[in-house]
Coordinates of N, CA and C in Angstrom, one line a residue:
Chain A
G1 N 1.1 -1.6 -0.1 CA 0.1 -0.1 0.0 C 0.9 1.2 0.5
A2 N 0.3 2.4 0.0 CA 1.2 3.6 -0.5 C 1.6 4.1 1.1
V3 N 2.7 5.0 1.2 CA 3.6 4.6 2.4 C 3.0 6.6 3.3
V4 N 3.3 6.9 3.8 CA 2.4 7.8 3.8 C 3.2 8.2 5.6
S5 N 4.2 9.0 5.8 CA 5.4 9.5 6.8 C 5.3 11.0 7.3
Q6 N 5.3 10.6 9.2 CA 5.5 11.6 10.0 C 6.9 12.0 10.5
H7 N 7.3 13.4 10.3 CA 7.9 13.8 11.0 C 8.0 14.7 12.4
P8 N 7.8 14.9 13.3 CA 9.4 14.3 14.2 C 7.7 13.3 14.9
S9 N 8.2 11.8 15.7 CA 7.4 11.0 16.0 C 7.4 11.2 17.9
R10 N 8.7 11.4 18.0 CA 7.4 12.0 19.7 C 8.4 13.3 19.1
V11 N 7.7 14.2 20.2 CA 8.7 15.3 20.5 C 7.8 16.4 21.9
I12 N 8.8 16.6 22.2 CA 8.5 16.9 23.8 C 9.4 18.3 23.7
C13 N 7.8 19.5 24.0 CA 8.2 20.9 24.5 C 7.7 21.4 25.6
K14 N 8.6 22.9 25.8 CA 7.8 23.8 27.3 C 6.9 24.8 26.6
S15 N 6.1 24.6 27.1 CA 4.7 25.6 27.3 C 4.9 26.6 26.4
G16 N 3.8 27.0 25.4 CA 4.2 28.5 25.2 C 5.3 28.4 23.8
T17 N 5.6 27.0 23.7 CA 6.0 27.8 22.5 C 5.9 26.5 21.3
S18 N 5.9 26.9 19.6 CA 5.1 26.4 18.7 C 5.9 25.4 18.4
V19 N 5.5 23.7 18.4 CA 6.2 22.7 17.3 C 5.3 22.5 15.8
K20 N 6.3 21.6 14.9 CA 6.2 21.9 13.3 C 5.6 20.1 13.6
I21 N 4.6 19.8 12.7 CA 4.5 18.2 13.2 C 4.6 18.4 10.9
E22 N 5.0 17.2 10.6 CA 5.0 16.9 9.3 C 4.5 15.7 8.6
C23 N 4.4 16.3 7.6 CA 3.0 14.5 6.8 C 3.3 14.6 5.3
R24 N 4.6 13.1 4.9 CA 4.7 13.5 3.9 C 4.1 11.4 2.8
S25 N 3.3 11.6 1.8 CA 3.6 11.3 1.2 C 4.1 10.6 0.0
L26 N 4.2 8.9 0.4 CA 6.2 8.8 0.0 C 6.2 8.5 -1.5
D27 N 5.1 7.9 -1.6 CA 4.7 7.3 -3.0 C 3.6 6.9 -3.7
F28 N 3.5 8.1 -3.6 CA 2.0 9.4 -4.3 C 1.8 10.2 -4.3
Q29 N 0.3 11.2 -5.0 CA 0.7 12.5 -4.7 C -1.2 12.3 -3.7
A30 N -1.0 12.6 -3.1 CA -2.3 13.8 -2.1 C -2.3 14.8 -2.4
T31 N -3.9 14.7 -3.0 CA -4.5 16.0 -3.2 C -5.0 16.4 -1.8
T32 N -5.9 15.6 -1.0 CA -6.2 15.9 0.2 C -5.5 15.1 1.3
M33 N -5.4 15.4 2.5 CA -4.5 15.2 3.6 C -5.4 15.7 5.1
F34 N -5.3 15.2 5.9 CA -6.1 15.3 7.2 C -5.3 14.8 8.4
W35 N -5.6 15.5 8.8 CA -5.0 15.4 10.4 C -6.0 15.3 11.5
Y36 N -5.7 13.9 12.5 CA -6.1 14.5 13.5 C -5.5 14.0 14.7
R37 N -5.8 13.8 16.1 CA -6.0 13.9 17.3 C -6.8 12.7 18.0
Q38 N -5.6 12.5 18.5 CA -6.1 10.8 19.8 C -5.9 11.6 21.2
F39 N -6.6 11.2 22.2 CA -5.9 11.3 23.7 C -6.2 9.9 24.0
P40 N -5.1 9.9 24.9 CA -5.2 7.6 25.3 C -6.4 7.2 25.6
K41 N -6.8 5.8 25.6 CA -7.6 5.2 25.3 C -8.9 6.0 24.6
Q42 N -8.7 6.7 23.9 CA -10.3 7.1 22.9 C -9.8 7.0 21.2
S43 N -10.7 7.4 20.9 CA -10.8 7.2 19.3 C -10.1 8.6 18.7
L44 N -9.7 8.5 17.0 CA -9.3 9.3 16.3 C -9.8 10.7 16.4
M45 N -9.8 11.4 15.9 CA -10.0 12.5 16.0 C -11.0 13.8 14.6
L46 N -11.3 13.7 13.9 CA -11.0 14.2 12.8 C -10.6 15.6 13.5
M47 N -9.6 16.3 12.7 CA -9.4 18.7 12.9 C -9.4 18.6 12.3
A48 N -8.8 18.3 10.8 CA -9.1 19.1 9.7 C -8.6 18.7 8.8
T49 N -9.0 19.0 7.7 CA -8.8 18.4 5.8 C -8.0 19.6 5.0
S50 N -7.0 18.7 4.4 CA -5.7 19.8 4.3 C -5.9 19.7 2.9
N51 N -6.5 20.2 1.8 CA -6.1 20.2 0.2 C -4.7 21.2 -0.4
E52 N -4.3 21.3 -1.1 CA -2.7 21.0 -1.2 C -3.9 23.0 -2.1
G53 N -2.7 23.3 -1.9 CA -2.6 24.4 -2.6 C -3.4 25.7 -2.3
S54 N -4.7 25.3 -1.4 CA -5.9 25.7 -0.6 C -5.6 25.2 1.1
K55 N -6.9 27.6 1.4 CA -7.2 27.2 2.4 C -7.6 25.3 3.2
A56 N -7.2 25.1 4.6 CA -7.3 23.7 5.3 C -8.8 24.1 6.6
T57 N -9.8 23.0 5.8 CA -11.5 23.5 6.1 C -11.1 21.9 8.0
Y58 N -11.5 23.4 9.1 CA -11.4 22.6 10.2 C -12.7 22.5 10.1
E59 N -12.4 21.1 11.6 CA -13.7 20.9 12.1 C -14.2 21.7 13.2
Q60 N -15.4 21.6 13.6 CA -16.3 22.0 14.5 C -15.2 22.3 15.7
G61 N -15.4 23.6 16.6 CA -14.1 23.3 17.7 C -12.5 23.0 17.4
V62 N -12.5 22.9 16.6 CA -10.9 23.0 16.3 C -10.3 24.9 16.1
E63 N -9.1 24.8 16.8 CA -8.7 26.6 17.0 C -7.5 26.8 15.5
K64 N -8.6 27.6 14.4 CA -7.3 27.8 13.1 C -6.1 28.2 13.8
D65 N -6.3 29.0 14.3 CA -4.8 29.8 15.0 C -3.9 29.0 15.4
K66 N -4.8 27.8 16.0 CA -3.9 27.6 16.8 C -3.8 26.5 16.4
F67 N -3.8 26.1 15.4 CA -3.4 24.5 14.5 C -3.5 25.2 13.7
L68 N -2.1 25.6 12.8 CA -2.4 26.4 11.4 C -1.7 25.1 10.7
I69 N -2.2 24.6 9.5 CA -2.2 23.7 9.2 C -1.6 24.5 7.7
N70 N -1.0 23.9 6.7 CA -0.5 24.1 5.3 C 0.3 23.0 4.2
H71 N -0.1 22.9 3.3 CA -0.7 21.8 2.4 C 0.2 22.5 0.5
A72 N 1.4 22.7 1.1 CA 2.0 23.3 -0.1 C 2.6 22.8 -1.3
S73 N 2.2 21.3 -1.1 CA 3.1 20.4 -2.2 C 1.5 19.6 -2.7
L74 N 2.0 18.6 -3.4 CA 1.1 16.9 -3.3 C 1.7 16.0 -2.8
T75 N 2.8 16.1 -1.4 CA 3.0 15.3 -0.6 C 3.3 15.4 0.6
L76 N 3.8 16.9 0.5 CA 3.9 17.8 2.0 C 2.7 18.0 2.9
S77 N 2.5 17.9 3.6 CA 1.4 18.8 4.4 C 2.4 18.9 6.0
T78 N 1.8 20.3 6.9 CA 1.9 20.7 8.0 C 1.5 20.9 9.0
L79 N 1.2 20.7 10.5 CA 0.4 20.9 10.6 C 1.5 21.8 11.8
T80 N 1.0 22.9 12.5 CA 1.9 23.4 13.7 C 0.8 23.7 14.6
V81 N 1.3 23.9 15.8 CA 0.6 24.3 16.8 C 1.1 25.1 17.7
T82 N 0.5 25.9 17.4 CA 1.0 27.2 18.6 C 1.2 27.1 19.8
S83 N 1.8 28.2 20.4 CA 1.4 28.8 21.8 C 1.1 27.2 22.8
A84 N 2.1 26.4 23.0 CA 1.5 24.6 22.5 C 1.1 24.8 24.5
H85 N 0.3 24.0 24.7 CA 0.1 24.2 26.8 C -0.4 23.0 26.4
P86 N 0.2 22.7 27.9 CA 0.0 20.7 28.5 C -1.3 19.9 28.1
E87 N -2.8 20.8 27.9 CA -2.9 20.2 27.5 C -3.5 20.0 26.0
D88 N -2.5 20.5 25.0 CA -2.5 19.8 23.5 C -1.7 18.7 23.1
S89 N -1.2 18.7 24.3 CA -0.2 17.0 24.7 C -1.8 16.1 24.2
S90 N -0.8 15.3 23.2 CA -2.1 14.3 22.3 C -1.2 13.6 21.2
F91 N -1.9 12.7 20.5 CA -1.1 11.7 19.7 C -1.9 12.0 17.8
Y92 N -0.8 13.0 17.5 CA -1.0 13.3 15.7 C -0.7 12.9 15.2
I93 N -2.0 12.4 14.1 CA -1.9 11.2 13.0 C -2.5 12.0 12.0
C94 N -1.3 11.8 10.8 CA -3.1 12.9 9.2 C -2.7 11.1 8.7
S95 N -3.4 11.3 7.4 CA -3.2 10.2 6.6 C -4.0 11.2 5.0
A96 N -3.8 10.5 4.0 CA -3.6 11.0 2.9 C -4.5 10.1 1.8
S97 N -5.2 10.4 1.4 CA -6.5 9.9 0.2 C -5.1 10.2 -0.6
L98 N -5.0 9.1 -1.8 CA -4.9 8.7 -3.7 C -5.0 10.3 -4.1
H99 N -3.9 10.7 -5.3 CA -4.7 12.0 -5.7 C -5.6 11.6 -6.8
S100 N -5.6 10.4 -7.6 CA -6.2 9.9 -8.0 C -6.5 8.5 -8.2
G101 N -7.2 7.7 -9.1 CA -7.9 6.7 -8.4 C -7.7 5.6 -7.0
G102 N -7.8 4.2 -6.9 CA -7.3 4.1 -5.4 C -9.3 4.1 -5.1
T103 N -10.0 3.5 -4.2 CA -10.8 3.6 -4.1 C -11.2 4.0 -3.1
G104 N -10.7 5.0 -2.4 CA -11.4 5.1 -1.2 C -10.2 5.5 0.0
E105 N -10.0 3.8 0.0 CA -9.1 4.0 1.2 C -8.4 4.8 1.9
L106 N -7.6 5.5 2.8 CA -6.5 6.4 3.2 C -5.9 5.3 4.0
F107 N -4.7 6.5 3.3 CA -3.2 5.9 4.2 C -3.0 6.5 5.4
F108 N -1.9 6.0 6.6 CA -1.5 7.0 7.5 C -0.8 6.6 8.4
G109 N -0.3 7.9 8.3 CA 1.1 7.7 8.9 C 1.7 7.3 10.6
E110 N 2.6 7.4 10.8 CA 2.8 6.5 12.4 C 2.2 7.5 13.6
G111 N 2.0 8.7 13.2 CA 1.4 9.2 14.3 C 3.1 10.0 14.8
S112 N 2.4 10.8 15.4 CA 3.6 12.6 16.2 C 3.7 12.5 17.7
R113 N 3.7 11.6 19.1 CA 3.7 11.7 20.3 C 3.9 13.2 20.6
L114 N 3.4 14.0 20.8 CA 3.1 15.5 21.9 C 3.2 15.6 23.3
T115 N 4.0 16.1 23.9 CA 4.0 16.6 25.1 C 4.4 17.8 25.9
V116 N 3.7 18.6 25.8 CA 4.2 19.5 26.4 C 4.0 19.7 27.5
L117 N 5.6 20.3 28.2 CA 5.4 20.7 29.7 C 5.2 21.5 30.3
Chain B
D1 N -22.4 9.4 6.7 CA -21.6 8.0 7.1 C -23.0 7.0 7.5
A2 N -22.7 5.7 7.4 CA -24.1 5.6 8.2 C -23.3 4.8 9.5
K3 N -23.8 5.0 10.8 CA -23.1 4.3 12.0 C -23.0 3.2 12.1
T4 N -22.3 2.9 12.9 CA -21.5 1.5 12.8 C -21.5 0.7 14.2
T5 N -21.8 -0.4 15.1 CA -21.8 -0.8 16.1 C -20.8 -2.6 16.4
Q6 N -19.6 -2.1 17.2 CA -19.4 -3.0 17.1 C -18.9 -3.2 19.4
P7 N -18.8 -4.6 18.8 CA -18.2 -4.5 20.3 C -17.2 -3.7 21.0
P8 N -16.7 -4.2 22.2 CA -16.0 -2.8 22.6 C -14.3 -3.6 22.4
S9 N -14.6 -5.4 23.0 CA -13.8 -6.1 23.2 C -13.3 -7.8 23.5
M10 N -12.8 -8.0 22.7 CA -13.1 -9.2 22.8 C -11.5 -10.4 22.9
D11 N -11.8 -11.6 22.7 CA -11.1 -11.8 22.9 C -10.3 -13.4 21.5
C12 N -9.2 -13.9 21.6 CA -9.0 -14.4 21.2 C -7.2 -15.6 20.9
A13 N -7.7 -16.8 21.1 CA -6.6 -17.8 20.8 C -6.3 -17.3 19.8
E14 N -4.3 -17.4 20.4 CA -2.9 -17.8 18.9 C -3.6 -18.6 18.2
G15 N -3.2 -18.7 17.1 CA -4.0 -19.7 15.9 C -5.1 -20.1 15.3
R16 N -6.2 -18.8 16.4 CA -7.3 -19.2 15.7 C -7.8 -18.2 14.8
A17 N -8.8 -18.7 13.8 CA -9.6 -17.6 13.5 C -10.0 -16.4 14.2
A18 N -10.1 -15.2 14.0 CA -10.4 -13.7 15.6 C -11.8 -13.7 13.9
N19 N -13.3 -13.5 14.3 CA -14.1 -13.0 13.6 C -14.6 -11.7 13.7
L20 N -14.9 -10.2 14.1 CA -15.6 -9.7 14.3 C -16.3 -9.0 13.5
P21 N -17.1 -8.8 14.5 CA -18.8 -8.5 14.2 C -18.5 -7.0 13.9
C22 N -19.6 -6.4 12.8 CA -19.9 -5.1 12.8 C -21.0 -5.0 12.2
N23 N -22.4 -4.4 13.1 CA -23.6 -3.9 12.6 C -23.3 -2.3 12.0
H24 N -24.2 -2.7 11.0 CA -24.6 -1.1 10.1 C -25.4 -1.0 8.8
S25 N -26.7 -1.5 9.7 CA -28.3 -1.4 9.2 C -28.6 -0.3 8.8
T26 N -28.3 1.2 8.9 CA -28.7 1.2 8.0 C -27.3 2.0 7.6
I27 N -26.9 1.5 6.3 CA -26.3 1.6 4.7 C -26.6 2.0 4.0
S28 N -26.0 2.5 3.2 CA -27.0 3.3 2.4 C -25.8 2.1 1.0
G29 N -27.0 2.0 -0.3 CA -26.5 1.2 -1.3 C -25.1 1.6 -2.2
N30 N -24.8 3.1 -1.9 CA -23.5 3.5 -2.2 C -22.2 3.3 -1.3
E31 N -22.1 3.0 -0.1 CA -21.9 3.1 0.8 C -20.8 1.8 1.1
Y32 N -19.7 1.9 1.2 CA -18.7 0.7 1.8 C -18.7 0.7 2.6
V33 N -17.7 -0.8 3.4 CA -17.5 -1.3 4.9 C -16.1 -1.1 4.8
Y34 N -15.6 -0.6 5.7 CA -13.9 -0.2 5.4 C -13.8 -1.3 7.0
W35 N -12.5 -2.2 7.1 CA -12.1 -2.3 8.1 C -10.7 -1.7 7.8
Y36 N -10.8 -0.9 9.2 CA -8.9 0.2 9.8 C -8.9 -1.1 10.8
R37 N -7.3 -1.4 11.7 CA -7.0 -1.6 12.6 C -5.9 -0.4 13.3
Q38 N -5.2 -0.6 14.6 CA -4.8 0.6 15.0 C -4.0 -0.2 16.3
I39 N -2.9 -1.0 15.8 CA -2.2 -0.8 16.9 C -1.5 0.1 18.1
H40 N -1.2 -0.2 19.4 CA -1.2 0.6 20.4 C 0.0 1.0 20.1
S41 N 0.1 3.1 20.1 CA 1.3 4.3 19.8 C 1.8 4.1 18.0
Q42 N 0.5 3.1 17.2 CA 0.5 3.4 15.8 C -0.9 4.3 15.0
G43 N 0.0 4.5 13.7 CA -0.8 5.2 12.8 C -2.3 3.5 12.7
P44 N -3.3 4.2 12.8 CA -3.7 2.9 12.0 C -3.9 2.0 10.5
Q45 N -4.1 0.8 10.0 CA -3.9 0.6 9.0 C -4.9 0.2 8.1
Y46 N -5.1 0.4 7.0 CA -6.4 -0.4 5.8 C -5.4 -1.2 6.0
I47 N -7.1 -2.4 6.0 CA -6.9 -4.1 6.1 C -7.7 -4.6 4.6
I48 N -9.3 -4.1 4.8 CA -9.6 -4.7 3.7 C -10.9 -3.5 3.4
H49 N -11.9 -3.9 2.4 CA -12.9 -2.7 2.6 C -13.8 -3.7 1.3
G50 N -15.3 -3.7 1.1 CA -15.9 -4.3 0.1 C -17.2 -3.3 0.2
L51 N -18.1 -3.7 -0.9 CA -19.6 -3.3 -1.4 C -20.9 -4.4 -1.1
K52 N -20.4 -5.3 -1.7 CA -21.5 -5.8 -1.6 C -21.1 -8.0 -1.3
N53 N -20.0 -7.7 -2.4 CA -19.6 -9.0 -2.6 C -18.3 -9.7 -1.5
N54 N -18.0 -10.7 -0.6 CA -16.7 -11.3 -0.1 C -15.9 -10.4 -0.5
E55 N -15.1 -10.6 0.3 CA -13.5 -10.1 0.1 C -12.3 -11.1 0.7
T56 N -11.1 -10.8 -0.1 CA -10.2 -11.6 0.9 C -8.9 -10.7 0.1
N57 N -8.0 -10.6 0.9 CA -6.8 -10.5 0.4 C -5.3 -11.3 1.6
E58 N -4.3 -10.5 1.5 CA -3.3 -11.0 2.7 C -3.8 -10.9 3.4
M59 N -4.4 -9.7 4.0 CA -4.2 -9.8 5.7 C -5.6 -10.7 6.3
A60 N -6.8 -10.0 5.3 CA -8.6 -10.6 5.9 C -9.7 -11.3 4.7
S61 N -10.4 -11.7 5.7 CA -11.6 -11.6 4.5 C -12.4 -11.3 5.7
L62 N -12.8 -9.9 4.4 CA -14.2 -9.5 4.7 C -15.5 -10.3 3.8
I63 N -16.7 -10.3 5.1 CA -17.8 -11.0 4.9 C -18.7 -10.1 4.9
I64 N -19.7 -9.7 4.6 CA -20.9 -9.1 4.4 C -22.4 -9.6 4.2
T65 N -22.8 -9.7 5.0 CA -24.6 -10.3 4.9 C -25.0 -9.8 4.1
E66 N -25.8 -10.3 2.8 CA -26.7 -10.1 1.5 C -27.5 -8.9 1.9
D67 N -27.9 -8.7 2.9 CA -28.7 -7.4 2.8 C -27.7 -6.4 3.1
R68 N -26.9 -6.3 3.8 CA -25.6 -5.6 3.4 C -25.8 -4.6 5.1
K69 N -26.8 -5.6 6.5 CA -26.5 -4.5 7.4 C -26.0 -4.8 8.4
S70 N -24.8 -6.2 8.1 CA -23.6 -6.0 8.8 C -22.7 -7.1 8.2
S71 N -21.4 -7.0 8.8 CA -20.5 -7.9 8.4 C -19.6 -8.2 9.7
T72 N -18.9 -9.0 9.0 CA -17.9 -9.3 9.4 C -16.5 -9.6 9.0
L73 N -15.2 -9.5 10.1 CA -13.7 -9.2 9.2 C -13.2 -10.4 9.7
I74 N -12.7 -11.7 9.5 CA -11.9 -13.0 9.3 C -10.4 -12.6 9.3
L75 N -9.9 -12.9 10.6 CA -8.6 -13.3 10.7 C -7.9 -14.6 10.6
P76 N -7.9 -14.7 9.8 CA -7.3 -16.4 9.7 C -6.7 -18.1 10.6
H77 N -5.6 -16.7 11.1 CA -4.2 -17.5 11.2 C -3.8 -16.7 13.0
A78 N -5.1 -16.2 13.9 CA -4.3 -14.7 14.6 C -3.3 -15.5 15.6
T79 N -1.5 -14.1 15.4 CA -1.5 -13.6 15.9 C -1.2 -12.6 17.4
L80 N 0.3 -12.6 18.0 CA 0.1 -11.9 19.1 C 0.2 -10.7 18.3
R81 N 0.8 -10.8 17.0 CA 0.5 -8.8 16.5 C -0.1 -8.2 16.3
D82 N -1.4 -9.3 15.7 CA -2.9 -8.5 15.5 C -3.5 -8.0 16.5
T83 N -3.0 -8.1 17.9 CA -3.6 -7.7 18.9 C -3.5 -6.1 18.3
A84 N -5.6 -5.2 18.4 CA -4.9 -4.1 18.6 C -6.0 -3.4 18.2
V85 N -6.6 -2.4 17.2 CA -7.7 -2.1 17.7 C -9.3 -1.8 16.4
Y86 N -9.4 -2.9 16.7 CA -10.4 -2.7 14.3 C -11.2 -1.6 14.8
Y87 N -11.0 -1.5 13.7 CA -12.5 -0.1 13.4 C -13.5 -0.9 12.2
C88 N -14.3 -0.8 12.5 CA -15.2 -0.3 10.8 C -15.7 0.4 10.7
I89 N -15.6 1.0 9.9 CA -15.7 2.2 9.0 C -16.8 2.3 7.4
V90 N -17.8 2.6 7.6 CA -18.9 2.5 6.3 C -19.4 4.1 5.9
R91 N -18.7 4.1 4.7 CA -18.6 5.4 3.8 C -18.5 5.2 2.7
V92 N -19.2 6.3 1.3 CA -19.0 6.3 -0.1 C -17.8 6.1 -0.4
A93 N -17.4 5.4 -1.5 CA -16.4 5.3 -1.6 C -15.4 6.2 -3.2
L94 N -14.9 6.6 -3.2 CA -14.6 7.5 -4.3 C -14.6 9.2 -3.5
R95 N -14.3 8.9 -2.4 CA -14.7 10.3 -2.1 C -13.8 11.3 -1.3
G96 N -13.1 11.2 -1.6 CA -11.4 10.9 -1.0 C -11.4 12.3 -0.6
A97 N -12.0 13.3 -0.6 CA -12.0 14.8 -0.1 C -12.7 14.3 2.0
D98 N -12.8 13.5 1.6 CA -13.6 13.3 3.3 C -12.8 12.5 4.0
G99 N -12.9 12.9 5.0 CA -12.0 12.0 6.0 C -12.7 10.6 6.9
L100 N -11.6 10.3 7.4 CA -13.1 9.0 8.2 C -13.8 9.7 9.4
T101 N -14.5 9.1 10.2 CA -14.9 8.9 11.1 C -14.8 8.1 12.0
F102 N -13.9 8.2 13.3 CA -13.7 6.5 13.6 C -15.0 6.8 14.7
G103 N -15.5 5.4 14.9 CA -16.2 5.0 16.0 C -15.0 4.8 17.1
K104 N -15.7 3.8 18.4 CA -14.6 2.9 19.4 C -13.7 2.0 19.0
G105 N -14.6 1.1 18.0 CA -14.0 0.2 17.4 C -13.9 -1.3 18.8
T106 N -13.3 -2.4 18.8 CA -13.0 -3.9 18.8 C -11.7 -3.7 19.7
H107 N -11.6 -4.0 20.7 CA -10.5 -3.6 21.1 C -9.7 -5.7 20.4
L108 N -9.3 -5.8 20.6 CA -8.8 -7.7 20.4 C -8.0 -8.0 20.7
I109 N -7.9 -8.4 21.7 CA -6.7 -9.2 22.4 C -6.8 -10.8 22.0
I110 N -5.4 -10.6 21.8 CA -5.0 -12.3 21.1 C -4.0 -13.1 22.0
Q111 N -5.0 -14.0 22.3 CA -4.6 -14.9 23.9 C -3.0 -16.2 23.3
P112 N -1.8 -15.8 24.1 CA -0.4 -17.2 23.5 C -1.2 -18.1 24.4

């Protein structure tokens, strides 16, 4: 299957700093990428949909000024958590759908665990 | 997307077939059944999907009832590495612009 890679896999930062997480589709072009957040023992929650060359669409309750998403190319989307606070500590996961072809399955990155001290 | 119902947890002995049920009684005619799994602290992994015919790949088999209101994911020879949360998701295919909506899934525990 197609490969989606995230970096970094783990990050620890101080409260008030910003953290950038990268999501890359390695062997396919992804018009659309998705960002999820997962708290311990809970399911994945969709945060936003990222479209190449346009502004991201955020789910209700997700602050767009806090979670900045950039999708500059068909293979790269970035999530920046601005002015991070301990409550932002979570597992962030990206996924991507094929630019063309495929039958709707999404491919997921390995996830990035953010810990804000 | 239609709602799905799965048991919260299941146990299965290593080497046995693991059968994971999913109810999706409100499924529409153009909605597919997708299965993903998430091993602890990893991103979800695509397993299989189908519309109305039974499907099989190298990972699993998917059995969909004739009325399409329920399905079963079968892992034919479960190993310890199959311990994970399994998600059954119903959605319209070829709608790549929409993200997946995850329920709580079934936590499958493979016992040695």
